[in-house]
CSV table of C-alpha atoms and ligand atoms in Angstrom, one decimal:
chain,number,residue,atom,x,y,z
A,1,MET,CA,127.4,86.7,74.6
A,2,ARG,CA,127.4,90.5,74.7
A,3,THR,CA,126.2,92.8,72.0
A,4,LEU,CA,125.6,95.8,73.8
A,5,ASP,CA,128.4,98.3,74.7
A,6,LYS,CA,128.5,100.1,78.1
A,7,LYS,CA,127.0,103.4,76.9
A,8,THR,CA,124.0,101.6,75.8
A,9,VAL,CA,123.7,99.7,78.7
A,10,GLU,CA,124.2,102.6,81.0
A,11,ALA,CA,121.3,104.3,79.2
A,12,LEU,CA,118.7,101.5,79.1
A,13,ALA,CA,119.6,101.2,83.0
A,14,GLU,CA,118.6,105.0,83.3
A,15,HIS,CA,115.6,104.2,81.3
A,16,LEU,CA,114.2,101.5,83.3
A,17,GLU,CA,114.9,102.6,86.5
A,18,ASN,CA,113.2,106.1,85.9
A,19,ALA,CA,110.3,104.3,84.6
A,20,GLU,CA,110.2,102.7,88.1
A,21,LEU,CA,111.1,105.9,90.0
A,22,GLU,CA,108.5,108.0,87.9
A,23,ARG,CA,105.8,105.1,87.7
A,24,ARG,CA,105.9,105.4,83.8
A,25,GLU,CA,104.9,102.1,81.6
A,26,VAL,CA,107.7,101.8,78.7
A,27,ILE,CA,107.8,99.6,75.9
A,28,LYS,CA,109.9,96.4,76.2
A,29,ILE,CA,113.2,97.4,75.3
A,30,THR,CA,114.0,94.3,72.9
A,31,ASP,CA,111.8,96.3,70.5
A,32,GLU,CA,114.5,98.6,70.2
A,33,TYR,CA,117.2,96.1,70.9
A,34,PRO,CA,115.9,92.5,69.2
A,35,ASP,CA,119.8,91.1,69.4
A,36,MET,CA,120.1,91.7,72.8
A,37,THR,CA,120.9,88.8,75.2
A,38,PHE,CA,120.3,87.6,78.3
A,39,THR,CA,124.1,88.6,79.3
A,40,ASP,CA,122.9,92.1,78.0
A,41,ALA,CA,120.1,92.1,80.1
A,42,THR,CA,121.6,91.2,83.2
A,43,ASP,CA,124.2,93.9,82.5
A,44,VAL,CA,121.3,96.5,82.5
A,45,GLN,CA,120.2,95.1,85.8
A,46,TRP,CA,123.4,95.3,87.4
A,47,GLU,CA,123.9,98.9,86.3
A,48,ILE,CA,120.3,99.9,87.9
A,49,ARG,CA,121.6,98.1,90.9
A,50,ARG,CA,124.8,100.0,91.0
A,51,ARG,CA,122.8,103.1,90.4
A,52,LYS,CA,120.7,102.7,93.1
A,53,GLU,CA,124.0,101.8,95.7
A,54,ALA,CA,125.5,104.9,94.4
A,55,ARG,CA,122.6,107.0,95.6
A,56,GLY,CA,122.7,105.2,99.2
A,57,ASN,CA,120.2,102.4,99.0
A,58,LYS,CA,120.9,99.4,100.5
A,59,ILE,CA,120.4,95.7,98.4
A,60,ILE,CA,119.0,93.7,101.4
A,61,GLY,CA,118.0,90.7,99.4
A,62,MET,CA,117.5,88.8,95.9
A,63,LYS,CA,114.4,87.2,94.1
A,64,MET,CA,113.8,84.5,91.7
A,65,GLY,CA,111.1,85.1,88.9
A,66,LEU,CA,109.3,83.0,86.7
A,67,THR,CA,110.1,79.9,88.6
A,68,SER,CA,107.0,78.3,88.1
A,69,TRP,CA,106.4,75.9,85.3
A,70,ALA,CA,102.9,77.4,84.6
A,71,LYS,CA,104.2,80.8,84.4
A,72,MET,CA,107.3,79.8,82.1
A,73,ALA,CA,104.9,77.9,79.5
A,74,GLN,CA,102.6,81.0,79.8
A,75,MET,CA,105.3,83.5,79.1
A,76,GLY,CA,106.8,81.1,76.4
A,77,VAL,CA,110.7,80.9,78.1
A,78,GLU,CA,112.7,78.1,79.1
A,79,LYS,CA,114.2,79.4,82.2
A,80,PRO,CA,113.4,81.7,85.3
A,81,CYS,CA,114.9,85.2,86.0
A,82,TYR,CA,116.2,86.8,88.9
A,83,GLY,CA,116.4,90.4,90.5
A,84,PHE,CA,117.6,92.0,93.6
A,85,LEU,CA,115.8,93.6,96.7
A,86,ALA,CA,116.7,97.1,97.6
A,87,ASP,CA,115.9,98.4,101.3
A,88,TYR,CA,112.7,100.6,100.1
A,89,PHE,CA,110.8,97.6,98.7
A,90,SER,CA,110.1,96.3,102.4
A,91,VAL,CA,106.8,97.0,103.6
A,92,PRO,CA,105.9,96.0,107.3
A,93,GLU,CA,103.4,93.0,107.8
A,94,GLY,CA,99.9,94.7,107.5
A,95,GLY,CA,101.3,97.9,106.1
A,96,GLU,CA,99.5,100.3,103.6
A,97,ILE,CA,100.8,100.1,99.9
A,98,PRO,CA,100.0,103.5,98.1
A,99,MET,CA,98.9,102.8,94.5
A,100,SER,CA,100.3,106.3,93.7
A,101,GLU,CA,104.0,104.6,93.8
A,102,LEU,CA,103.0,101.9,91.6
A,103,ILE,CA,102.1,101.3,88.0
A,104,HIS,CA,99.7,98.1,87.7
A,105,PRO,CA,100.8,95.7,90.9
A,106,LYS,CA,100.1,91.8,91.1
A,107,VAL,CA,100.7,89.9,94.3
A,108,GLU,CA,102.4,86.7,94.6
A,109,ALA,CA,102.5,84.1,97.4
A,110,GLU,CA,106.4,83.0,97.7
A,111,PHE,CA,108.2,81.3,100.5
A,112,ALA,CA,111.5,83.2,101.3
A,113,PHE,CA,115.1,81.5,102.5
A,114,MET,CA,117.8,83.2,104.6
A,115,THR,CA,120.9,81.7,104.0
A,116,SER,CA,123.6,81.1,106.8
A,117,LYS,CA,126.5,79.8,104.5
A,118,PRO,CA,127.6,80.9,101.2
A,119,LEU,CA,126.2,79.0,97.9
A,120,GLN,CA,128.0,79.2,95.1
A,121,GLY,CA,128.7,77.2,91.4
A,122,THR,CA,126.3,75.6,88.9
A,123,GLU,CA,126.1,72.4,90.8
A,124,VAL,CA,124.1,73.1,94.2
A,125,THR,CA,121.9,70.6,95.2
A,126,ILE,CA,118.7,71.2,97.5
A,127,GLU,CA,119.9,69.3,100.3
A,128,GLU,CA,123.0,71.9,100.2
A,129,VAL,CA,120.2,74.7,100.2
A,130,LEU,CA,118.9,73.5,103.2
A,131,GLU,CA,122.0,72.8,104.9
A,132,ALA,CA,122.9,76.4,104.3
A,133,THR,CA,119.4,78.0,105.3
A,134,GLU,CA,119.3,79.4,108.6
A,135,PHE,CA,115.1,79.9,108.1
A,136,VAL,CA,112.3,80.1,105.8
A,137,VAL,CA,109.5,82.5,106.1
A,138,PRO,CA,106.5,83.7,104.7
A,139,ALA,CA,106.8,86.5,102.3
A,140,VAL,CA,104.5,88.1,99.2
A,141,GLU,CA,106.1,89.8,96.6
A,142,ILE,CA,104.2,92.9,94.7
A,143,ILE,CA,105.5,93.0,91.0
A,144,ASP,CA,105.0,95.8,88.8
A,145,SER,CA,106.7,95.4,85.4
A,146,ARG,CA,107.6,98.7,84.2
A,147,TYR,CA,106.5,97.0,80.4
A,148,LYS,CA,103.2,98.4,79.2
A,149,ASP,CA,100.5,95.7,79.6
A,150,PHE,CA,103.0,93.3,80.9
A,151,LYS,CA,104.2,92.5,77.3
A,152,PHE,CA,107.8,91.6,77.5
A,153,ASP,CA,110.0,88.5,77.1
A,154,LEU,CA,112.6,87.1,79.3
A,155,THR,CA,115.2,89.6,78.3
A,156,SER,CA,113.1,92.6,78.9
A,157,VAL,CA,112.2,91.3,82.1
A,158,GLN,CA,115.8,90.3,83.6
A,159,ALA,CA,116.7,93.9,82.5
A,160,ASP,CA,113.8,95.6,84.5
A,161,ASN,CA,114.9,93.7,87.6
A,162,SER,CA,112.4,91.3,87.0
A,163,SER,CA,109.7,93.3,88.1
A,164,SER,CA,110.8,93.8,91.4
A,165,THR,CA,108.9,96.6,93.6
A,166,ARG,CA,107.6,95.6,97.0
A,167,PHE,CA,107.6,92.8,99.1
A,168,VAL,CA,106.1,91.8,102.8
A,169,ILE,CA,107.1,89.0,105.2
A,170,GLY,CA,105.0,87.9,107.8
A,171,GLY,CA,104.0,85.0,109.7
A,172,ARG,CA,106.8,82.8,111.8
A,173,PRO,CA,110.3,81.5,110.4
A,174,ALA,CA,110.5,77.8,110.4
A,175,ARG,CA,113.5,75.9,110.4
A,176,PRO,CA,114.6,74.5,107.0
A,177,ASP,CA,114.0,70.7,108.3
A,178,GLU,CA,110.6,71.9,110.0
A,179,PHE,CA,108.9,71.1,106.8
A,180,ASP,CA,108.9,69.5,103.5
A,181,TRP,CA,108.7,72.9,101.5
A,182,SER,CA,107.3,70.9,98.1
A,183,THR,CA,103.7,70.4,100.0
A,184,ARG,CA,103.2,73.1,102.3
A,185,GLY,CA,100.4,75.0,101.1
A,186,VAL,CA,99.2,78.6,100.7
A,187,VAL,CA,95.8,80.2,100.4
A,188,MET,CA,95.5,83.6,99.0
A,189,SER,CA,92.5,85.8,99.5
A,190,LYS,CA,91.4,89.3,98.1
A,191,ASN,CA,88.9,91.0,100.2
A,192,GLY,CA,88.0,88.2,102.0
A,193,GLU,CA,87.4,85.9,98.8
A,194,VAL,CA,89.8,83.0,98.1
A,195,VAL,CA,91.8,83.9,94.8
A,196,GLU,CA,94.7,81.5,94.4
A,197,MET,CA,96.1,78.5,96.4
A,198,GLY,CA,99.1,76.2,95.8
A,199,ALA,CA,101.9,74.3,97.1
A,200,GLY,CA,105.8,74.6,97.3
A,201,ALA,CA,106.2,72.4,94.4
A,202,ALA,CA,105.1,74.8,91.8
A,203,VAL,CA,108.4,76.7,92.3
A,204,LEU,CA,110.8,74.3,90.3
A,205,ASP,CA,109.2,71.3,92.3
A,206,HIS,CA,111.1,72.5,95.4
A,207,PRO,CA,111.5,76.0,96.4
A,208,ALA,CA,115.1,75.4,97.3
A,209,ALA,CA,115.9,74.3,93.8
A,210,SER,CA,115.3,78.1,93.1
A,211,VAL,CA,117.8,79.1,95.5
A,212,ALA,CA,120.3,76.5,93.8
A,213,MET,CA,119.2,78.1,90.5
A,214,LEU,CA,119.9,81.7,91.7
A,215,ALA,CA,123.6,80.5,92.8
A,216,SER,CA,123.9,79.0,89.1
A,217,MET,CA,122.5,81.9,87.5
A,218,LEU,CA,125.1,84.3,89.5
A,219,ALA,CA,127.9,81.7,88.6
A,220,ASP,CA,128.0,82.8,85.2
A,221,ARG,CA,129.1,86.3,86.5
A,222,ASP,CA,131.4,84.7,89.0
A,223,GLU,CA,129.0,86.1,92.0
A,224,ILE,CA,127.9,84.0,94.8
A,225,ILE,CA,125.1,84.0,97.0
A,226,PRO,CA,127.0,85.3,100.3
A,227,ALA,CA,125.9,84.0,103.7
A,228,GLY,CA,123.2,86.0,105.1
A,229,THR,CA,121.0,86.5,101.9
A,230,PHE,CA,117.4,86.7,102.1
A,231,ILE,CA,115.9,85.2,98.9
A,232,MET,CA,112.4,85.1,97.3
A,233,THR,CA,112.1,82.0,95.8
A,234,GLY,CA,109.1,82.5,93.4
A,235,GLY,CA,105.6,82.5,93.0
A,236,ILE,CA,103.6,79.5,94.4
A,237,THR,CA,100.4,80.9,93.0
A,238,ALA,CA,99.4,82.7,89.8
A,239,ALA,CA,100.0,86.7,90.3
A,240,VAL,CA,96.8,88.7,91.4
A,241,LEU,CA,96.3,92.1,90.1
A,242,VAL,CA,95.3,94.6,92.7
A,243,GLU,CA,93.8,97.9,92.7
A,244,ALA,CA,93.1,100.8,95.6
A,245,GLY,CA,91.1,99.5,98.4
A,246,ASP,CA,92.0,95.6,98.0
A,247,SER,CA,92.9,93.9,101.2
A,248,ILE,CA,95.1,90.7,100.6
A,249,VAL,CA,95.8,88.1,103.4
A,250,VAL,CA,98.0,85.0,102.4
A,251,ARG,CA,97.5,82.1,105.2
A,252,TYR,CA,100.5,79.8,105.1
A,253,GLN,CA,100.1,76.3,106.3
A,254,ASP,CA,101.3,76.3,110.1
A,255,MET,CA,103.2,79.3,109.4
A,256,GLY,CA,100.7,82.2,109.9
A,257,ASP,CA,99.5,85.0,107.6
A,258,VAL,CA,101.1,87.5,105.7
A,259,THR,CA,98.8,90.8,105.1
A,260,MET,CA,98.8,94.1,103.2
A,261,LYS,CA,96.2,96.7,102.2
A,262,PHE,CA,96.4,98.9,99.1
A,263,VAL,CA,95.4,102.4,99.3
B,1,0L1,O1,108.2,87.4,90.4
B,1,0L1,C1,108.1,87.0,89.3
B,1,0L1,O2,107.6,85.5,88.9
B,1,0L1,C2,107.9,87.9,88.2
B,1,0L1,C3,108.7,87.9,87.5
B,1,0L1,C4,108.6,88.9,86.3
B,1,0L1,C5,107.4,88.5,85.1
B,1,0L1,C6,106.2,89.4,85.8
B,1,0L1,O3,106.1,90.8,86.0
B,1,0L1,O4,105.2,88.9,85.6
B,2,MG,MG1,107.9,86.7,92.4
């Protein structure tokens, strides 16, 4: 169901994208549009995506957000959200991330899947995702909600491209059948101190379930996951707040490290 007309969707997309580009906090948009639906919010997100593509940015992947049961419970939501990854979100392994480009970033450890076949519809299984996966690779997401003090609801977050901001790929890719992804462990350190740890099952019991859920959510708009899509499946660990000077190292069991420094 939709409650917003095209002009309002366009105005909200401009508002939220400007907040991202100008590194400004805004109040969650459902304060002004309390009746807006998840479909309205998704229209806003896709309009932000259209604006970026019109400006010459490439869309290089997708992300799922709020995929851990703990984070869903904490936020009082019943389902995850998704977003897109633009080319300028990608930071090289070991790279420096200027805080001047961000508002109040947090980092979370994830597994990312690269698909080799299209995935489509509401009934995709974990087995089908694994069969359609070329490789799985360690990736750390830097989220940066545009909403003041991280005060948002699921609708507002979906409109804000699910807080997508930057990501770092590192370690080594693994074949989809190389490990049981639900029991693969990660340990995150900040400035040499362990701050978070977890295993793949934190993500909807299995990270491939997150890819299946993305296919299902995209099906609502008659969209599919094409072959060759890079997908961040959602945080295994809680998101950790960072500030200038912080070094992050995430160690992935048998897959190497992902590192970055905030400057
Ligand atoms: O990637 C995520 O799980 C975050 C989704 C948006 C919510 C947040 O900014 O914490
Ligand atoms: Mg994430």
